[in-house]
Short mmCIF file of N, CA and C in Angstrom, two decimals:
data_model
loop_
_atom_site.label_atom_id
_atom_site.label_comp_id
_atom_site.label_asym_id
_atom_site.label_seq_id
_atom_site.Cartn_x
_atom_site.Cartn_y
_atom_site.Cartn_z
N MET L 361 162.74 216.61 118.55
CA MET L 361 162.20 216.25 117.66
C MET L 361 160.01 216.17 117.96
N ARG L 362 159.20 216.98 117.24
CA ARG L 362 157.61 217.01 117.55
C ARG L 362 156.72 215.96 116.81
N PRO L 363 156.31 215.00 117.35
CA PRO L 363 155.77 214.37 116.28
C PRO L 363 155.29 214.62 115.35
N ASN L 364 155.28 213.68 113.84
CA ASN L 364 154.09 214.03 112.92
C ASN L 364 153.23 213.60 113.32
N PRO L 365 152.00 215.02 113.27
CA PRO L 365 151.04 214.44 113.17
C PRO L 365 149.97 213.58 112.14
N ILE L 366 150.51 213.54 110.94
CA ILE L 366 150.44 212.82 109.38
C ILE L 366 150.66 211.50 109.97
N ALA L 367 151.65 211.30 110.32
CA ALA L 367 152.03 209.92 110.05
C ALA L 367 151.44 209.11 112.34
N ILE L 368 151.32 209.56 112.72
CA ILE L 368 150.26 209.52 114.50
C ILE L 368 149.16 209.03 113.43
N LEU L 369 148.25 209.79 112.69
CA LEU L 369 146.92 209.38 111.63
C LEU L 369 147.41 207.73 111.14
N LEU L 370 148.32 207.80 110.41
CA LEU L 370 148.94 207.37 109.47
C LEU L 370 148.37 205.67 110.51
N LEU L 371 149.18 205.62 111.29
CA LEU L 371 149.02 204.78 112.09
C LEU L 371 147.91 203.88 112.99
N LEU L 372 147.29 204.91 112.93
CA LEU L 372 146.09 204.84 113.57
C LEU L 372 144.93 204.40 112.97
N VAL L 373 144.73 204.86 111.56
CA VAL L 373 144.41 204.54 110.83
C VAL L 373 144.26 203.46 109.98
N ALA L 374 145.89 202.65 110.67
CA ALA L 374 146.09 201.70 110.01
C ALA L 374 146.01 200.12 111.01
N SER L 375 146.20 200.34 112.35
CA SER L 375 145.68 199.56 113.63
C SER L 375 143.84 199.25 113.55
N LEU L 376 143.29 200.18 113.01
CA LEU L 376 141.69 200.78 112.80
C LEU L 376 141.38 199.51 111.60
N ALA L 377 141.92 199.24 110.93
CA ALA L 377 141.78 198.39 108.92
C ALA L 377 141.81 197.34 110.02
N GLN L 378 143.12 197.26 110.44
CA GLN L 378 143.57 195.69 110.68
C GLN L 378 142.43 195.14 111.85
N ALA L 379 141.70 195.82 112.98
CA ALA L 379 140.87 195.59 113.93
C ALA L 379 139.49 195.04 112.55
N GLN L 380 139.08 195.87 111.88
CA GLN L 380 137.94 195.83 111.00
C GLN L 380 138.50 194.49 110.44
N THR L 381 139.09 194.09 109.54
CA THR L 381 140.16 193.09 109.14
C THR L 381 139.89 191.73 109.76
N GLY L 382 140.00 191.62 111.23
CA GLY L 382 139.65 190.51 111.97
C GLY L 382 137.96 190.52 112.27
N ASP L 383 137.84 191.12 111.92
CA ASP L 383 135.54 191.41 112.89
C ASP L 383 135.16 190.82 111.21
N ALA L 384 136.27 190.87 109.91
CA ALA L 384 135.59 190.19 108.81
C ALA L 384 134.55 188.98 108.57
N ILE L 385 134.93 188.30 109.77
CA ILE L 385 134.60 186.94 109.59
C ILE L 385 132.96 186.93 110.53
N LEU L 386 132.73 187.72 111.16
CA LEU L 386 131.36 188.10 112.02
C LEU L 386 130.29 187.46 111.48
N GLY L 387 129.33 187.34 112.06
CA GLY L 387 128.00 186.74 111.08
C GLY L 387 127.92 184.77 110.65
N THR L 388 126.69 184.70 110.26
CA THR L 388 126.44 183.86 110.22
C THR L 388 126.83 183.16 108.68
N TRP L 389 127.19 181.73 108.56
CA TRP L 389 127.92 180.91 107.88
C TRP L 389 127.19 179.66 107.86
N LEU L 390 126.39 179.29 106.06
CA LEU L 390 126.20 177.77 105.93
C LEU L 390 127.31 176.91 106.24
N THR L 391 126.99 176.13 106.59
CA THR L 391 127.42 174.53 106.11
C THR L 391 126.48 173.22 106.02
N THR L 392 127.64 172.67 104.98
CA THR L 392 126.76 171.58 104.03
C THR L 392 127.63 170.17 104.53
N ASP L 393 126.53 168.73 104.40
CA ASP L 393 126.77 168.00 105.18
C ASP L 393 128.16 167.16 104.23
N GLU L 394 128.02 166.23 104.04
CA GLU L 394 128.55 165.19 103.15
C GLU L 394 128.35 165.39 102.12
N ASP L 395 127.19 165.04 101.43
CA ASP L 395 126.42 165.35 99.99
C ASP L 395 125.37 166.27 99.46
N GLY L 396 126.37 167.77 100.11
CA GLY L 396 126.06 169.07 99.56
C GLY L 396 124.71 169.68 100.13
N HIS L 397 124.27 168.54 101.13
CA HIS L 397 122.52 169.48 101.87
C HIS L 397 123.44 170.54 102.35
N ARG L 398 122.49 171.78 102.92
CA ARG L 398 122.64 172.34 104.19
C ARG L 398 122.07 172.09 105.33
N ASP L 399 123.28 171.97 106.07
CA ASP L 399 123.35 171.23 107.55
C ASP L 399 122.61 172.18 108.07
N SER L 400 123.62 172.90 108.65
CA SER L 400 123.62 173.78 109.52
C SER L 400 124.05 175.24 108.91
N VAL L 401 123.95 176.33 110.06
CA VAL L 401 124.03 177.66 110.43
C VAL L 401 124.75 177.90 111.57
N VAL L 402 125.87 178.69 111.44
CA VAL L 402 126.98 178.86 112.93
C VAL L 402 127.11 180.26 112.70
N GLU L 403 126.78 180.91 113.60
CA GLU L 403 126.88 182.12 114.05
C GLU L 403 128.46 182.59 114.96
N ILE L 404 128.99 183.55 113.53
CA ILE L 404 130.87 183.89 114.92
C ILE L 404 130.28 185.05 115.11
N VAL L 405 130.83 184.83 116.50
CA VAL L 405 131.18 185.59 117.20
C VAL L 405 132.24 186.36 117.90
N ARG L 406 132.36 187.68 118.28
CA ARG L 406 133.96 187.89 118.93
C ARG L 406 133.62 188.02 120.74
N GLU L 407 134.57 187.23 121.41
CA GLU L 407 134.29 187.83 122.30
C GLU L 407 135.88 188.19 123.15
N GLY L 408 136.03 189.36 123.37
CA GLY L 408 137.09 189.75 123.51
C GLY L 408 138.28 189.46 122.52
N ASP L 409 139.57 189.27 122.47
CA ASP L 409 140.25 188.68 121.21
C ASP L 409 139.89 187.45 120.37
N PHE L 410 139.08 186.74 121.16
CA PHE L 410 139.03 185.43 120.28
C PHE L 410 137.64 185.40 119.46
N TYR L 411 137.63 184.69 118.46
CA TYR L 411 136.21 184.61 117.79
C TYR L 411 135.81 183.18 118.38
N THR L 412 134.28 182.83 118.34
CA THR L 412 133.61 181.82 118.43
C THR L 412 132.87 181.33 117.36
N GLY L 413 132.41 180.05 117.44
CA GLY L 413 131.05 179.83 116.10
C GLY L 413 130.06 179.03 116.75
N LEU L 414 128.90 179.48 117.16
CA LEU L 414 127.79 178.58 117.16
C LEU L 414 126.62 177.98 116.95
N VAL L 415 126.45 177.42 116.92
CA VAL L 415 125.42 176.57 116.38
C VAL L 415 124.17 177.33 116.07
N ARG L 416 123.58 178.15 115.48
CA ARG L 416 122.27 178.66 115.18
C ARG L 416 121.06 178.28 114.46
N TRP L 417 121.88 177.78 113.81
CA TRP L 417 120.25 176.80 112.77
C TRP L 417 120.35 174.78 112.30
N VAL L 418 119.81 174.11 112.24
CA VAL L 418 119.91 173.17 112.32
C VAL L 418 118.73 172.10 111.17
N ARG L 419 119.45 171.73 109.87
CA ARG L 419 118.55 171.44 108.63
C ARG L 419 117.49 170.54 109.29
N PHE L 420 118.16 169.74 110.69
CA PHE L 420 116.95 168.48 111.11
C PHE L 420 117.25 168.76 112.79
N GLU L 421 115.69 169.45 113.42
CA GLU L 421 116.02 169.37 115.12
C GLU L 421 116.01 168.72 115.77
N THR L 422 115.11 167.26 115.27
CA THR L 422 115.03 165.74 115.83
C THR L 422 115.99 165.24 115.29
N TYR L 423 116.04 163.79 116.04
CA TYR L 423 116.53 162.47 115.05
C TYR L 423 115.61 162.40 114.03
N PRO L 424 115.96 161.30 112.92
CA PRO L 424 114.70 161.27 112.31
C PRO L 424 114.53 159.67 112.29
N ALA L 425 113.80 158.83 111.74
CA ALA L 425 112.68 157.75 111.99
C ALA L 425 113.95 157.04 111.43
N GLY L 426 113.62 155.71 112.54
CA GLY L 426 115.32 154.57 112.33
C GLY L 426 116.19 155.03 113.23
N ASP L 427 116.21 156.17 114.06
CA ASP L 427 117.91 156.59 114.48
C ASP L 427 117.20 156.05 116.09
N ARG L 428 118.04 155.43 116.91
CA ARG L 428 117.72 155.10 118.25
C ARG L 428 117.02 156.08 119.26
N MET L 429 116.56 157.83 118.80
CA MET L 429 116.61 158.56 119.22
C MET L 429 115.84 159.25 118.97
N THR L 430 115.34 159.07 117.77
CA THR L 430 113.54 158.90 116.92
C THR L 430 113.03 159.67 117.48
N GLY L 431 113.43 161.21 116.89
CA GLY L 431 111.84 162.01 117.69
C GLY L 431 112.59 163.46 118.39
N GLN L 432 113.98 162.64 119.01
CA GLN L 432 114.01 163.32 119.79
C GLN L 432 114.95 164.55 119.67
N PRO L 433 114.79 166.01 120.40
CA PRO L 433 115.75 166.92 119.47
C PRO L 433 118.12 166.90 119.89
N LEU L 434 118.06 167.39 118.71
CA LEU L 434 119.74 166.94 118.81
C LEU L 434 120.14 167.25 120.30
N VAL L 435 120.87 166.27 119.84
CA VAL L 435 122.19 166.54 121.45
C VAL L 435 123.21 166.49 120.85
N ASP L 436 124.72 166.65 121.54
CA ASP L 436 126.26 166.36 121.09
C ASP L 436 126.35 165.13 122.11
N ARG L 437 125.52 163.64 121.14
CA ARG L 437 125.48 162.40 122.23
C ARG L 437 126.49 161.75 121.81
N GLU L 438 127.87 162.65 121.03
CA GLU L 438 129.50 161.76 120.44
C GLU L 438 130.21 162.13 120.98
N ASN L 439 130.13 163.24 121.87
CA ASN L 439 130.96 164.01 123.51
C ASN L 439 131.51 162.67 123.57
N PRO L 440 132.88 163.06 123.53
CA PRO L 440 133.82 161.74 124.37
C PRO L 440 133.59 162.22 125.87
N SER L 441 133.06 163.28 126.50
CA SER L 441 132.87 163.50 127.71
C SER L 441 131.10 163.35 127.76
N PRO L 442 131.08 161.98 128.49
CA PRO L 442 129.40 161.62 129.74
C PRO L 442 128.65 162.24 129.78
N ASP L 443 129.61 163.68 130.80
CA ASP L 443 128.76 164.84 131.25
C ASP L 443 128.13 166.09 130.17
N LEU L 444 128.22 165.72 128.69
CA LEU L 444 128.03 166.91 127.87
C LEU L 444 127.23 166.08 126.77
N ARG L 445 127.38 164.58 126.43
CA ARG L 445 126.34 164.41 126.06
C ARG L 445 124.74 164.52 125.55
N THR L 446 124.71 165.05 127.14
CA THR L 446 122.88 165.28 126.93
C THR L 446 122.82 167.28 126.14
N ARG L 447 124.34 168.16 126.01
CA ARG L 447 123.83 169.19 125.12
C ARG L 447 123.25 169.33 124.78
N PRO L 448 122.48 170.07 123.63
CA PRO L 448 122.04 170.62 122.90
C PRO L 448 122.36 170.84 121.94
N VAL L 449 122.26 170.51 120.28
CA VAL L 449 123.29 171.06 119.12
C VAL L 449 123.35 172.43 119.16
N LEU L 450 121.66 172.90 119.10
CA LEU L 450 121.81 174.58 119.16
C LEU L 450 121.79 174.87 119.83
N GLY L 451 122.88 176.24 119.76
CA GLY L 451 123.77 176.86 120.73
C GLY L 451 125.03 176.35 121.03
N LEU L 452 124.98 175.69 120.63
CA LEU L 452 126.80 174.60 120.84
C LEU L 452 127.93 175.20 119.92
N PRO L 453 128.96 175.97 120.69
CA PRO L 453 130.23 175.65 120.48
C PRO L 453 130.74 175.43 119.61
N VAL L 454 131.48 175.49 118.09
CA VAL L 454 132.14 174.14 117.72
C VAL L 454 133.29 174.77 116.78
N LEU L 455 132.98 176.76 117.44
CA LEU L 455 135.03 176.85 116.92
C LEU L 455 135.06 177.93 118.52
N GLN L 456 136.31 177.55 117.85
CA GLN L 456 136.14 178.36 119.79
C GLN L 456 138.17 178.58 120.30
N ASN L 457 138.19 179.84 120.23
CA ASN L 457 139.23 180.02 121.15
C ASN L 457 140.38 180.62 119.64
N LEU L 458 139.85 180.97 118.48
CA LEU L 458 139.97 181.91 117.25
C LEU L 458 140.76 182.88 117.10
N ARG L 459 142.02 183.98 116.92
CA ARG L 459 142.67 185.02 117.09
C ARG L 459 143.94 185.33 115.40
N PHE L 460 142.95 186.34 115.68
CA PHE L 460 143.45 186.88 114.04
C PHE L 460 144.92 187.52 114.55
N GLN L 461 145.54 186.38 112.87
CA GLN L 461 146.76 187.02 112.83
C GLN L 461 147.36 186.79 111.47
N ASN L 462 148.36 187.63 111.08
CA ASN L 462 148.56 187.92 109.54
C ASN L 462 147.28 186.97 108.43
N ASN L 463 146.35 187.64 108.57
CA ASN L 463 145.20 187.66 107.30
C ASN L 463 144.78 186.34 107.63
N ARG L 464 144.14 185.59 109.12
CA ARG L 464 144.22 184.74 108.96
C ARG L 464 143.87 184.41 110.29
N TRP L 465 142.95 183.26 110.75
CA TRP L 465 142.37 183.12 112.10
C TRP L 465 142.42 181.86 112.84
N GLY L 466 143.87 181.75 113.19
CA GLY L 466 144.44 180.41 113.83
C GLY L 466 144.30 180.14 115.24
N ASN L 467 145.34 179.10 115.81
CA ASN L 467 145.46 179.08 117.19
C ASN L 467 143.95 178.44 117.50
N GLY L 468 142.82 178.15 116.91
CA GLY L 468 141.93 177.92 117.34
C GLY L 468 141.12 176.32 117.92
N THR L 469 140.18 175.43 118.04
CA THR L 469 139.40 174.84 117.45
C THR L 469 138.00 175.05 116.97
N ILE L 470 138.40 173.65 116.19
CA ILE L 470 136.81 173.10 115.26
C ILE L 470 136.34 172.07 115.85
N TYR L 471 135.14 171.78 116.47
CA TYR L 471 134.44 170.28 116.78
C TYR L 471 133.40 169.79 116.00
N SER L 472 133.50 168.25 116.01
CA SER L 472 132.58 168.32 114.77
C SER L 472 131.40 167.40 115.43
N VAL L 473 130.22 167.73 115.56
CA VAL L 473 129.16 167.10 116.29
C VAL L 473 128.76 166.17 115.75
N ARG L 474 129.40 165.66 114.70
CA ARG L 474 129.02 164.22 113.96
C ARG L 474 129.50 163.21 115.04
N THR L 475 131.09 163.51 115.30
CA THR L 475 132.36 162.25 115.49
C THR L 475 132.77 162.75 116.52
N GLY L 476 132.27 163.89 117.74
CA GLY L 476 132.99 164.47 119.04
C GLY L 476 134.27 164.76 119.02
N LYS L 477 134.32 164.75 118.28
CA LYS L 477 136.15 165.33 118.12
C LYS L 477 136.70 166.71 118.07
N THR L 478 137.77 166.95 118.32
CA THR L 478 137.64 168.40 118.06
C THR L 478 139.11 168.28 117.17
N TYR L 479 139.14 169.55 116.53
CA TYR L 479 140.40 169.41 115.85
C TYR L 479 141.36 170.77 115.82
N ARG L 480 142.42 171.14 114.95
CA ARG L 480 143.31 172.13 115.00
C ARG L 480 142.04 172.86 114.03
N VAL L 481 142.32 174.23 113.99
CA VAL L 481 141.42 174.95 112.60
C VAL L 481 142.66 176.55 112.48
N HIS L 482 142.50 177.14 111.67
CA HIS L 482 142.62 177.48 111.03
C HIS L 482 141.77 178.22 109.86
N LEU L 483 141.66 178.95 109.52
CA LEU L 483 140.05 179.96 108.84
C LEU L 483 141.13 181.49 107.86
N THR L 484 140.59 181.37 106.24
CA THR L 484 140.98 182.55 105.65
C THR L 484 139.76 182.77 104.91
N LEU L 485 139.64 184.12 104.69
CA LEU L 485 138.38 184.93 103.74
C LEU L 485 138.92 184.91 102.12
N PRO L 486 138.88 183.92 101.26
CA PRO L 486 139.50 184.11 100.24
C PRO L 486 138.60 185.47 99.79
N GLN L 487 137.02 185.13 99.81
CA GLN L 487 136.27 186.04 99.16
C GLN L 487 135.59 186.37 100.62
N PRO L 488 134.99 187.78 100.41
CA PRO L 488 133.91 188.10 101.22
C PRO L 488 132.79 187.75 102.15
N ASP L 489 131.89 186.42 101.09
CA ASP L 489 130.65 185.48 101.55
C ASP L 489 131.80 184.33 101.58
N THR L 490 132.82 183.53 101.18
CA THR L 490 133.60 182.63 101.74
C THR L 490 135.02 182.43 102.16
N LEU L 491 134.52 181.54 103.86
CA LEU L 491 134.88 181.51 104.84
C LEU L 491 136.31 179.96 104.12
N LYS L 492 137.16 179.35 104.38
CA LYS L 492 138.04 178.58 104.38
C LYS L 492 138.34 178.00 105.59
N LEU L 493 137.80 176.84 106.26
CA LEU L 493 138.48 175.88 106.96
C LEU L 493 138.83 175.29 106.48
N ARG L 494 140.25 175.28 107.84
CA ARG L 494 141.28 174.13 108.07
C ARG L 494 141.38 173.35 108.85
N GLY L 495 141.16 171.77 108.98
CA GLY L 495 141.23 171.45 110.43
C GLY L 495 142.02 170.18 110.18
N TYR L 496 142.51 169.65 111.08
CA TYR L 496 143.31 168.59 111.51
C TYR L 496 144.24 168.73 112.74
N LEU L 497 144.96 167.17 112.34
CA LEU L 497 145.60 167.40 113.89
C LEU L 497 147.21 167.56 113.58
N GLY L 498 147.94 167.26 114.23
CA GLY L 498 149.35 167.69 114.00
C GLY L 498 149.51 169.19 113.21
N ALA L 499 149.96 168.76 111.82
CA ALA L 499 150.01 170.16 110.85
C ALA L 499 148.97 170.04 110.13
N PRO L 500 148.95 171.55 109.68
CA PRO L 500 148.05 171.41 108.37
C PRO L 500 148.14 170.74 107.14
N LEU L 501 149.16 170.11 106.79
CA LEU L 501 149.54 169.34 105.96
C LEU L 501 148.30 168.18 105.66
N PHE L 502 147.88 167.61 107.26
CA PHE L 502 146.88 166.00 107.17
C PHE L 502 146.41 166.43 108.33
N GLY L 503 145.43 167.05 107.10
CA GLY L 503 143.85 167.81 107.61
C GLY L 503 142.65 168.23 106.47
N GLN L 504 142.31 168.49 106.62
CA GLN L 504 140.62 168.66 105.44
C GLN L 504 140.19 170.18 105.73
N THR L 505 139.87 170.63 104.64
CA THR L 505 139.29 171.53 103.65
C THR L 505 138.17 171.79 104.18
N VAL L 506 137.22 172.38 104.18
CA VAL L 506 135.97 172.97 103.90
C VAL L 506 135.95 174.25 103.89
N TYR L 507 134.45 174.75 103.29
CA TYR L 507 134.01 175.95 102.84
C TYR L 507 132.58 176.16 103.36
N TRP L 508 132.73 177.46 103.76
CA TRP L 508 131.40 177.89 104.65
C TRP L 508 130.87 179.49 103.41
N THR L 509 129.99 179.18 103.92
CA THR L 509 129.53 180.62 102.34
C THR L 509 128.41 181.19 103.74
N ARG L 510 128.40 183.16 103.47
CA ARG L 510 127.42 183.58 104.53
C ARG L 510 125.92 183.29 103.60
N SER L 511 125.43 182.97 104.91
CA SER L 511 123.84 182.80 104.93
C SER L 511 123.11 183.89 105.80
N THR L 512 121.83 183.43 106.16
CA THR L 512 121.16 184.09 107.33
C THR L 512 120.20 182.66 107.80
N ILE L 513 119.14 183.43 108.87
CA ILE L 513 118.40 181.41 109.80
C ILE L 513 117.38 181.97 109.75
N PRO L 514 116.95 180.90 109.45
CA PRO L 514 117.39 180.45 108.53
C PRO L 514 118.01 180.16 106.52
N PRO L 515 118.70 179.51 106.23
CA PRO L 515 119.10 180.33 105.57
C PRO L 515 118.02 179.73 103.78
N ALA L 516 118.18 180.59 103.20
CA ALA L 516 117.47 180.66 102.15
C ALA L 516 116.82 179.90 101.47
N ASP L 517 116.11 178.64 100.56
CA ASP L 517 115.86 177.81 100.33
C ASP L 517 116.53 176.56 100.96
N ALA L 518 116.27 177.06 102.52
CA ALA L 518 117.36 175.31 102.88
C ALA L 518 116.10 173.76 102.70
N ASP L 519 116.95 173.51 102.62
CA ASP L 519 116.13 171.51 102.01
C ASP L 519 116.25 171.24 103.21
N ALA L 520 114.77 170.94 103.82
CA ALA L 520 114.47 170.67 105.19
C ALA L 520 113.84 168.75 104.87
N THR L 521 113.51 168.79 104.08
CA THR L 521 113.61 166.96 104.03
C THR L 521 114.17 165.66 104.28
N PRO L 522 113.62 165.24 105.62
CA PRO L 522 114.08 164.72 105.99
C PRO L 522 114.63 163.00 105.34
N PRO L 523 116.21 162.58 106.15
CA PRO L 523 116.86 162.00 105.41
C PRO L 523 115.66 160.68 104.89
N GLY L 524 115.94 159.68 104.02
CA GLY L 524 114.95 158.58 103.42
C GLY L 524 113.66 159.07 102.42
N SER L 525 112.91 160.28 103.01
CA SER L 525 111.74 160.80 102.35
C SER L 525 111.94 161.50 100.59
N GLU L 526 112.88 161.12 100.32
CA GLU L 526 113.28 162.31 99.35
C GLU L 526 113.37 161.11 98.22
#
């Protein structure tokens, strides 16, 4: 029995479409804080079979007045590992080890710079410019969902008014 060239072509196209779908999250994404202010931009890149998210822009590059580190560049000071507390926030990997499978990115982690905690995470793309992230401990049922939107660096019309001066 000879291989059917049309069937081979269809399989090839299907496998390429799957790879392109996995790369749909590549690019820069705007995060917001609890008050809805533009907070940071995370760039999602592909590293082999995995996807990683790196902080590329932050609303404030230094700690505000009244903070114990006023005027100093933002660092990973809440990290549970003392050796990592001096890492700059810019460039910090906050999404790690994500794999694309069954139309979602999962089996990875998301790191909260604010708390120094790491959570399991899965991501979906409900719309081309909206990324839905579900971070959780244990099971997704016990977690929190946030949405990121596609952005530029810096984001258009970013609010850079320091806290307390509004």
